[in-house]
Coordinates of C-alpha atoms and ligand atoms in Angstrom, one line a residue:
M259 CA -60.8 -1.8 -36.6
D260 CA -56.9 -1.3 -36.7
E261 CA -54.6 -1.4 -33.6
T262 CA -55.5 2.3 -32.8
R263 CA -52.7 4.2 -31.1
H264 CA -53.3 6.7 -28.4
G265 CA -50.0 8.5 -28.0
G266 CA -49.6 9.9 -24.5
A267 CA -47.7 13.3 -23.8
D268 CA -44.8 11.2 -22.4
G269 CA -44.6 9.5 -26.0
R270 CA -46.1 6.2 -24.8
S271 CA -49.3 4.8 -26.3
I272 CA -51.7 2.0 -25.4
D273 CA -52.7 -0.7 -28.1
R274 CA -56.2 -1.6 -28.4
R275 CA -55.5 -5.3 -27.0
T276 CA -54.3 -3.8 -23.9
M277 CA -57.3 -1.5 -23.5
L278 CA -59.5 -4.5 -24.4
R279 CA -57.8 -6.5 -21.7
E280 CA -57.9 -3.8 -19.2
A281 CA -61.6 -3.0 -20.1
A282 CA -62.7 -6.7 -19.6
A283 CA -61.1 -6.8 -16.2
A284 CA -62.9 -3.9 -14.8
V285 CA -66.4 -5.1 -13.7
P286 CA -68.4 -1.8 -13.6
L287 CA -67.2 -0.5 -17.1
V288 CA -69.3 -0.7 -19.9
C289 CA -67.7 -0.5 -23.3
A290 CA -69.1 2.4 -25.3
S291 CA -69.4 0.6 -28.7
T292 CA -71.0 -2.4 -27.1
A293 CA -73.4 -0.6 -25.1
L294 CA -74.2 1.4 -28.2
A295 CA -74.7 -1.7 -30.4
A296 CA -77.0 -3.1 -27.9
Q297 CA -79.0 0.0 -27.8
E298 CA -82.2 -0.5 -29.6
G299 CA -83.1 2.2 -32.2
A300 CA -79.9 3.8 -32.1
P301 CA -79.5 4.8 -36.0
A302 CA -76.7 2.9 -37.6
G303 CA -73.5 4.8 -37.5
A304 CA -74.6 6.9 -34.7
R305 CA -71.7 7.1 -32.3
P306 CA -70.5 9.6 -30.0
E307 CA -67.5 11.5 -31.3
S308 CA -65.1 8.9 -30.0
A309 CA -66.3 5.4 -29.1
F310 CA -64.2 2.6 -27.6
P311 CA -61.3 2.4 -26.8
G312 CA -61.6 5.8 -26.2
Q313 CA -64.1 6.2 -23.4
I314 CA -66.7 4.6 -21.1
L315 CA -70.4 5.1 -21.9
R316 CA -72.3 6.5 -19.0
Q317 CA -75.2 7.8 -20.8
Q318 CA -76.4 7.4 -24.2
Q319 CA -78.5 10.7 -24.6
P320 CA -77.0 13.0 -23.9
T321 CA -73.7 11.4 -24.4
N322 CA -71.9 11.2 -21.2
L323 CA -68.3 9.5 -21.2
E324 CA -66.0 8.6 -18.8
F325 CA -62.1 8.7 -19.0
P326 CA -61.0 4.9 -18.4
F327 CA -58.8 5.7 -15.3
P328 CA -57.0 2.5 -15.1
T329 CA -55.5 3.5 -18.6
L330 CA -54.1 6.6 -17.0
N331 CA -50.3 6.8 -18.6
S332 CA -49.9 10.7 -19.3
F333 CA -50.1 14.0 -17.6
I334 CA -52.4 15.3 -20.5
T335 CA -55.4 13.3 -21.2
P336 CA -55.5 13.3 -25.1
T337 CA -58.8 14.8 -26.4
D338 CA -60.5 11.7 -27.5
R339 CA -60.1 10.1 -24.0
F340 CA -61.0 13.1 -22.0
F341 CA -64.3 12.4 -20.2
V342 CA -67.5 14.3 -21.6
R343 CA -70.2 15.6 -19.0
S344 CA -73.1 17.1 -21.0
H345 CA -76.7 17.8 -19.5
F346 CA -78.2 18.5 -23.0
A347 CA -77.8 17.3 -26.5
V348 CA -74.7 18.9 -27.9
P349 CA -75.7 22.3 -29.7
T350 CA -74.8 22.5 -33.5
L351 CA -73.0 25.7 -33.8
D352 CA -71.2 27.3 -36.9
A353 CA -68.5 29.4 -36.0
R354 CA -69.3 31.8 -38.8
T355 CA -72.8 32.7 -37.3
W356 CA -72.0 32.0 -33.6
R357 CA -72.0 35.0 -31.3
L358 CA -70.8 35.7 -27.9
H359 CA -73.2 38.3 -25.9
V360 CA -71.8 40.3 -23.1
E361 CA -74.5 42.2 -21.2
G362 CA -75.9 43.1 -18.0
A363 CA -74.3 45.5 -15.5
V364 CA -71.5 46.7 -18.1
N365 CA -70.8 50.0 -19.7
Q366 CA -70.6 48.5 -23.1
P367 CA -72.7 45.4 -24.1
L368 CA -70.7 43.4 -26.8
E369 CA -71.4 41.0 -29.4
L370 CA -68.2 39.3 -30.2
T371 CA -67.3 36.8 -33.2
L372 CA -65.1 34.1 -32.8
A373 CA -62.5 36.0 -34.6
D374 CA -62.9 38.9 -32.6
I375 CA -61.9 36.6 -29.5
Q376 CA -59.0 35.1 -31.4
Q377 CA -57.4 38.3 -32.1
M378 CA -57.2 39.1 -28.4
A379 CA -54.1 38.3 -26.6
S380 CA -54.1 34.5 -25.6
R381 CA -52.8 32.4 -22.9
T382 CA -52.2 28.7 -22.4
E383 CA -52.5 26.7 -19.5
T384 CA -52.8 23.3 -18.1
A385 CA -55.8 22.5 -15.9
L386 CA -58.0 19.5 -14.8
L387 CA -61.4 19.2 -14.9
E388 CA -63.3 17.0 -12.5
C389 CA -67.0 16.6 -12.4
A390 CA -68.4 17.0 -8.9
G391 CA -70.0 13.7 -9.2
N392 CA -66.9 11.6 -9.9
N393 CA -66.8 8.4 -7.8
R394 CA -70.5 8.4 -7.2
I395 CA -70.6 4.8 -8.0
F396 CA -68.9 4.1 -4.7
I397 CA -71.7 6.1 -2.5
V398 CA -74.0 3.6 -0.7
P399 CA -77.0 3.8 -0.7
Q400 CA -77.0 4.6 -4.2
P401 CA -77.5 8.5 -4.9
A402 CA -79.2 10.3 -7.7
G403 CA -77.2 11.3 -10.8
L404 CA -74.8 9.7 -13.2
L405 CA -73.0 6.9 -11.6
W406 CA -69.3 7.7 -12.6
E407 CA -66.6 5.6 -11.1
L408 CA -63.0 6.9 -11.3
G409 CA -62.8 8.8 -14.6
A410 CA -65.0 11.8 -14.5
V411 CA -61.7 13.6 -14.4
S412 CA -59.0 14.6 -17.2
N413 CA -56.3 17.0 -17.6
A414 CA -55.8 19.1 -20.6
E415 CA -53.9 22.2 -22.3
W416 CA -56.2 25.1 -22.8
T417 CA -55.9 28.2 -24.8
G418 CA -58.0 31.0 -24.7
V419 CA -58.6 34.7 -23.7
P420 CA -58.9 35.5 -19.9
L421 CA -62.4 36.1 -18.9
A422 CA -61.0 39.3 -17.3
A423 CA -60.1 40.9 -20.5
V424 CA -63.4 40.5 -22.1
L425 CA -65.1 41.9 -18.8
D426 CA -62.3 44.8 -19.1
R427 CA -63.6 45.4 -22.7
A428 CA -67.3 45.6 -21.8
G429 CA -66.6 47.7 -18.4
V430 CA -68.2 46.1 -15.3
R431 CA -70.2 48.7 -13.4
P432 CA -70.2 49.3 -9.9
G433 CA -72.5 47.3 -7.8
A434 CA -71.7 44.1 -9.9
V435 CA -71.4 41.0 -7.9
E436 CA -71.4 37.9 -10.2
V437 CA -70.8 36.9 -13.7
I438 CA -73.3 34.2 -15.2
L439 CA -71.9 32.1 -17.9
E440 CA -74.7 30.6 -20.1
G441 CA -74.2 28.0 -22.8
Y442 CA -76.1 27.6 -26.1
D443 CA -77.5 24.2 -25.1
R444 CA -80.8 23.8 -23.7
G445 CA -83.5 21.3 -22.5
E446 CA -85.5 19.8 -19.8
V447 CA -83.9 18.1 -17.1
R448 CA -85.9 15.0 -16.1
S449 CA -86.1 13.6 -12.6
F450 CA -84.1 10.5 -13.7
P451 CA -81.3 10.1 -13.4
N452 CA -81.2 13.8 -12.2
P453 CA -82.4 14.5 -8.7
Y454 CA -85.0 17.0 -9.7
A455 CA -86.9 18.1 -12.9
S456 CA -86.4 21.4 -14.2
P457 CA -89.2 24.1 -14.6
G458 CA -89.6 23.4 -18.2
P459 CA -86.6 23.9 -20.8
I460 CA -83.7 25.7 -19.5
S461 CA -80.2 26.3 -20.5
F462 CA -77.0 25.4 -18.9
A463 CA -75.7 28.3 -16.7
R464 CA -73.5 29.0 -13.8
S465 CA -72.3 32.1 -12.1
L466 CA -68.8 33.1 -10.6
P467 CA -68.3 35.5 -8.1
L468 CA -66.4 38.6 -9.6
A469 CA -63.3 37.9 -8.0
K470 CA -62.9 34.4 -9.3
A471 CA -64.2 35.7 -12.9
R472 CA -61.4 38.3 -12.7
S473 CA -58.7 35.8 -11.8
P474 CA -56.2 35.6 -14.3
E475 CA -56.4 31.7 -14.8
V476 CA -60.2 31.8 -15.8
L477 CA -60.3 31.6 -19.6
L478 CA -62.7 31.5 -22.4
A479 CA -60.9 28.8 -24.5
H480 CA -61.1 28.0 -27.9
R481 CA -58.3 25.5 -28.3
M482 CA -57.8 22.2 -26.4
N483 CA -54.4 20.2 -26.5
G484 CA -53.3 22.4 -29.4
A485 CA -56.3 22.0 -31.8
A486 CA -60.0 23.6 -31.9
L487 CA -62.2 22.5 -29.4
T488 CA -64.3 19.4 -30.5
A489 CA -68.1 19.7 -30.5
S490 CA -68.5 17.5 -27.1
H491 CA -65.9 19.8 -25.5
G492 CA -67.6 23.1 -26.2
Y493 CA -67.0 24.2 -29.8
P494 CA -66.3 27.1 -30.4
L495 CA -65.9 28.6 -27.2
R496 CA -66.0 27.5 -23.6
A497 CA -65.1 28.5 -20.0
V498 CA -62.3 27.0 -18.2
V499 CA -62.4 27.8 -14.4
P500 CA -59.3 26.0 -13.1
G501 CA -59.5 25.0 -9.2
W502 CA -63.1 24.6 -9.3
Y503 CA -65.4 21.3 -10.2
G504 CA -66.3 21.0 -13.9
M505 CA -69.6 22.4 -13.8
A506 CA -68.1 26.0 -13.5
S507 CA -66.5 25.3 -17.2
V508 CA -69.6 26.3 -19.1
K509 CA -69.2 24.9 -22.8
W510 CA -70.9 26.4 -25.8
L511 CA -70.8 29.9 -24.6
R512 CA -73.8 32.1 -25.5
R513 CA -73.8 34.9 -23.0
I514 CA -71.9 36.4 -20.4
I515 CA -74.0 38.3 -18.0
V516 CA -72.9 40.7 -15.2
T517 CA -75.3 40.6 -12.3
D518 CA -75.8 43.1 -9.4
R519 CA -77.2 40.0 -7.4
P520 CA -76.3 36.6 -6.9
F521 CA -77.7 33.9 -9.4
F522 CA -79.6 30.9 -8.1
G523 CA -80.0 28.6 -11.3
Y524 CA -80.9 25.1 -11.2
F525 CA -77.2 24.0 -11.7
Q526 CA -76.2 25.9 -8.5
T527 CA -79.1 25.0 -6.3
L528 CA -80.8 22.0 -7.1
E529 CA -77.6 20.5 -8.6
Y530 CA -74.0 21.1 -7.9
A531 CA -74.8 22.6 -4.4
Y532 CA -74.2 21.3 -0.9
Y533 CA -75.3 22.1 2.4
E534 CA -73.1 24.6 4.4
R535 CA -74.1 24.8 8.2
R536 CA -74.4 28.4 9.0
H537 CA -75.4 29.2 12.7
G538 CA -76.4 25.4 12.7
L539 CA -78.7 25.8 9.8
P540 CA -78.1 23.8 6.6
S541 CA -78.0 26.3 3.9
L542 CA -77.6 25.3 0.2
T543 CA -74.4 26.5 -1.2
P544 CA -73.2 26.2 -4.8
T545 CA -70.1 23.9 -5.5
T546 CA -66.9 25.6 -6.3
E547 CA -63.7 24.4 -5.3
L548 CA -62.1 21.1 -5.9
Q549 CA -61.6 18.9 -2.9
V550 CA -58.1 17.2 -2.4
K551 CA -58.1 13.9 -3.5
A552 CA -55.7 10.8 -4.8
L553 CA -57.1 8.2 -6.9
I554 CA -55.6 4.7 -7.9
A555 CA -55.4 4.0 -11.4
R556 CA -53.7 0.6 -11.2
P557 CA -54.4 -2.0 -9.8
M558 CA -58.1 -1.3 -10.5
L559 CA -61.2 -2.6 -8.7
H560 CA -61.0 -6.5 -8.6
E561 CA -57.9 -6.5 -10.3
V562 CA -55.6 -10.0 -10.0
V563 CA -52.2 -9.0 -8.8
P564 CA -49.4 -11.4 -9.1
V565 CA -48.3 -12.9 -5.8
H566 CA -44.8 -12.2 -4.4
R567 CA -43.6 -9.8 -7.2
P568 CA -43.4 -6.0 -6.7
Y569 CA -46.2 -4.2 -8.2
R570 CA -46.3 -0.7 -9.4
V571 CA -49.3 1.0 -7.7
H572 CA -50.0 4.4 -9.5
G573 CA -52.6 6.9 -9.8
A574 CA -53.1 10.8 -9.6
A575 CA -53.8 13.3 -6.9
W576 CA -55.0 17.0 -7.1
T577 CA -56.6 19.7 -5.1
G578 CA -58.1 23.2 -5.6
E579 CA -56.2 26.3 -4.9
S580 CA -53.1 24.8 -3.4
E581 CA -50.4 22.1 -4.1
V582 CA -50.6 18.3 -3.5
T583 CA -47.4 17.8 -1.1
R584 CA -48.2 14.3 0.1
V585 CA -49.9 11.1 -1.3
E586 CA -49.8 7.9 0.7
V587 CA -51.1 4.5 0.0
S588 CA -52.3 1.6 2.2
T589 CA -52.4 -1.9 1.1
D590 CA -53.9 -3.2 4.3
G591 CA -57.1 -1.6 4.3
G592 CA -56.1 1.5 6.0
Q593 CA -54.2 -0.1 9.0
S594 CA -50.8 1.2 7.8
W595 CA -49.7 3.9 5.1
S596 CA -46.7 4.4 3.1
V597 CA -45.4 7.6 1.3
A598 CA -46.1 7.5 -2.5
R599 CA -43.4 9.2 -4.9
L600 CA -44.7 12.2 -6.6
L601 CA -43.8 12.3 -10.3
G602 CA -42.7 15.3 -12.6
Q603 CA -43.3 18.7 -11.1
H604 CA -46.2 20.6 -9.6
V605 CA -48.3 22.4 -12.2
P606 CA -51.0 24.7 -10.6
H607 CA -54.5 23.4 -11.3
S608 CA -53.5 20.0 -12.7
W609 CA -53.1 16.8 -11.3
R610 CA -49.9 15.2 -9.9
L611 CA -49.1 11.6 -11.1
W612 CA -47.6 9.4 -8.4
E613 CA -46.3 5.8 -7.9
F614 CA -45.7 3.2 -5.1
S615 CA -44.0 0.1 -5.2
W616 CA -45.7 -2.6 -3.7
Q617 CA -43.3 -5.1 -2.4
N618 CA -44.0 -8.7 -2.0
P619 CA -47.8 -8.6 -2.1
A620 CA -48.9 -11.6 -0.2
A621 CA -52.0 -14.1 -1.5
G622 CA -55.4 -13.1 -0.7
R623 CA -57.8 -10.4 -0.8
R624 CA -56.2 -7.1 -0.2
V625 CA -57.9 -3.4 0.0
L626 CA -55.9 -0.5 -1.2
I627 CA -56.3 3.0 -0.3
A628 CA -54.8 6.2 -1.4
R629 CA -55.0 9.5 0.4
A630 CA -53.6 13.0 -0.5
A631 CA -52.7 16.1 1.5
D632 CA -52.2 19.6 0.1
R633 CA -49.9 22.3 1.4
R634 CA -52.6 24.1 3.5
G635 CA -52.9 20.8 5.3
H636 CA -56.4 19.9 3.7
T637 CA -56.7 15.9 3.9
Q638 CA -59.3 13.8 2.7
P639 CA -62.2 12.7 5.0
V640 CA -62.4 8.9 6.1
Q641 CA -66.2 8.9 6.1
R642 CA -68.6 10.7 3.6
D643 CA -70.4 13.8 4.9
P644 CA -74.2 13.4 3.6
D645 CA -74.2 17.3 3.7
R646 CA -72.3 17.1 0.4
R647 CA -75.5 15.5 -1.3
N648 CA -74.5 13.6 -4.1
G649 CA -71.2 15.4 -5.1
M650 CA -67.7 16.6 -4.0
I651 CA -66.8 13.1 -3.2
N652 CA -63.5 12.8 -1.7
H653 CA -63.6 10.6 1.2
L654 CA -61.3 7.4 1.1
L655 CA -62.2 4.8 -1.5
P656 CA -61.4 1.1 -0.8
I657 CA -59.9 -0.6 -4.1
E658 CA -60.3 -4.4 -3.3
V659 CA -58.0 -6.7 -5.4
E660 CA -57.1 -10.4 -5.4
V661 CA -53.4 -11.2 -5.1
R662 CA -52.6 -14.9 -6.5
Ligands
MTE4 N1 -73.3 24.5 -21.3 C1 -72.6 23.3 -20.8 N2 -71.5 23.5 -20.2 C2 -71.2 22.6 -19.4 C3 -71.9 21.4 -19.1 C4 -73.3 21.4 -19.8 O1 -74.0 20.3 -19.6 N3 -73.5 22.3 -20.7 N4 -71.6 20.5 -17.9 C5 -70.5 20.8 -17.1 C6 -70.0 19.9 -16.3 S1 -71.0 19.3 -15.0 C7 -68.6 19.5 -16.3 S2 -68.2 18.2 -15.2 C8 -67.7 19.9 -17.4 C9 -67.3 18.8 -18.2 O2 -66.5 19.1 -19.4 P1 -66.4 18.2 -20.4 O3 -67.4 17.6 -21.0 O4 -65.2 19.0 -21.4 O5 -65.4 17.1 -19.8 O6 -68.6 20.9 -18.2 C10 -69.5 21.8 -17.8 N5 -69.9 22.7 -18.7
MO5 MO1 -70.0 18.0 -13.8

């Protein structure tokens, strides 16, 4: 393999040697190509769309890939590094025969071609997607679900048509309350590594309340980072729901169904739902908005940090319908905190890169922690709230390193 370059938006690039060095140092990381080679029965040449040095393999079938967060070096995540979360095999779709159906409580049901959608007025915006299960590997005892470390999160530029424009074209009837987005992918969910089995084969589907569905930032996207969507990211058309966890951004769109009653599908009850206590009674509630969070890219877990030399601690922070206003870093396990520098500008629904200069690290084991706050005053919980089940993980994460 050649010295593959991965240009970032800021013009920097990472060579393969750097990637190998970094991946080798990160204990829980599994290199995708190594894991695939070790996989018995994998047909020769069967690799995910982008193998190492692109991503970390978290599941072979369906293919689930993590962005190697310690390599974070650009505001926009290149498409071949962007994490992939798919519950079923990637459907093979031909843009010439693909159709989007709009039905349910509408005046005019629609059957749209990709060309129909591409002819509508488009909008481009930057938005982060984070899987609600990101950082699950830190939860003790180990919960159900894929064990993501830091990188089930990425930031990209999306181009498409506002969902609102398609809804207007169909005409939403009075009494409608939700919009269900359904993908072309289908399968049976097994009880491992998922928490619950599905009632036979199901498709991936999620609903949005009508108000969010009509929000101008919610897109039916056909382009990602300036190119057509790749198969694993939803070709030919996907939803992008900025400000919400990734499960709302349904890929490989098949149907948009306007309903006059709430939807209780698998992926918003048995999965991607948390307990909200109403009247003291835990009530399963679909996961929606992103929680405020800061993550450290470097140093990475168990990294060896050179003693008595300034070290650039850096990472990214984000929140839901607000703006990150403060990131703080502790290098002593949370006893004292220093303010980190926010880089660049605030871009709605995107992450904000940050850095902090760790002066004169003393020898020994050190625990680094980052924490963020947003304009609304939302902060990160110190402890994990079990009502969140196996998702929405934003409590403080200790990153232990060795200074020597
Ligand atoms: N059709 C379909 N859409 C889907 C999924 C899926 O399995 N099928 N996974 C969802 C989840 S849980 C996440 S986190 C995001 C991930 O998007 P990405 O694979 O482009 O990173 O897609 C969402 N959309
Ligand atoms: Mo997800």
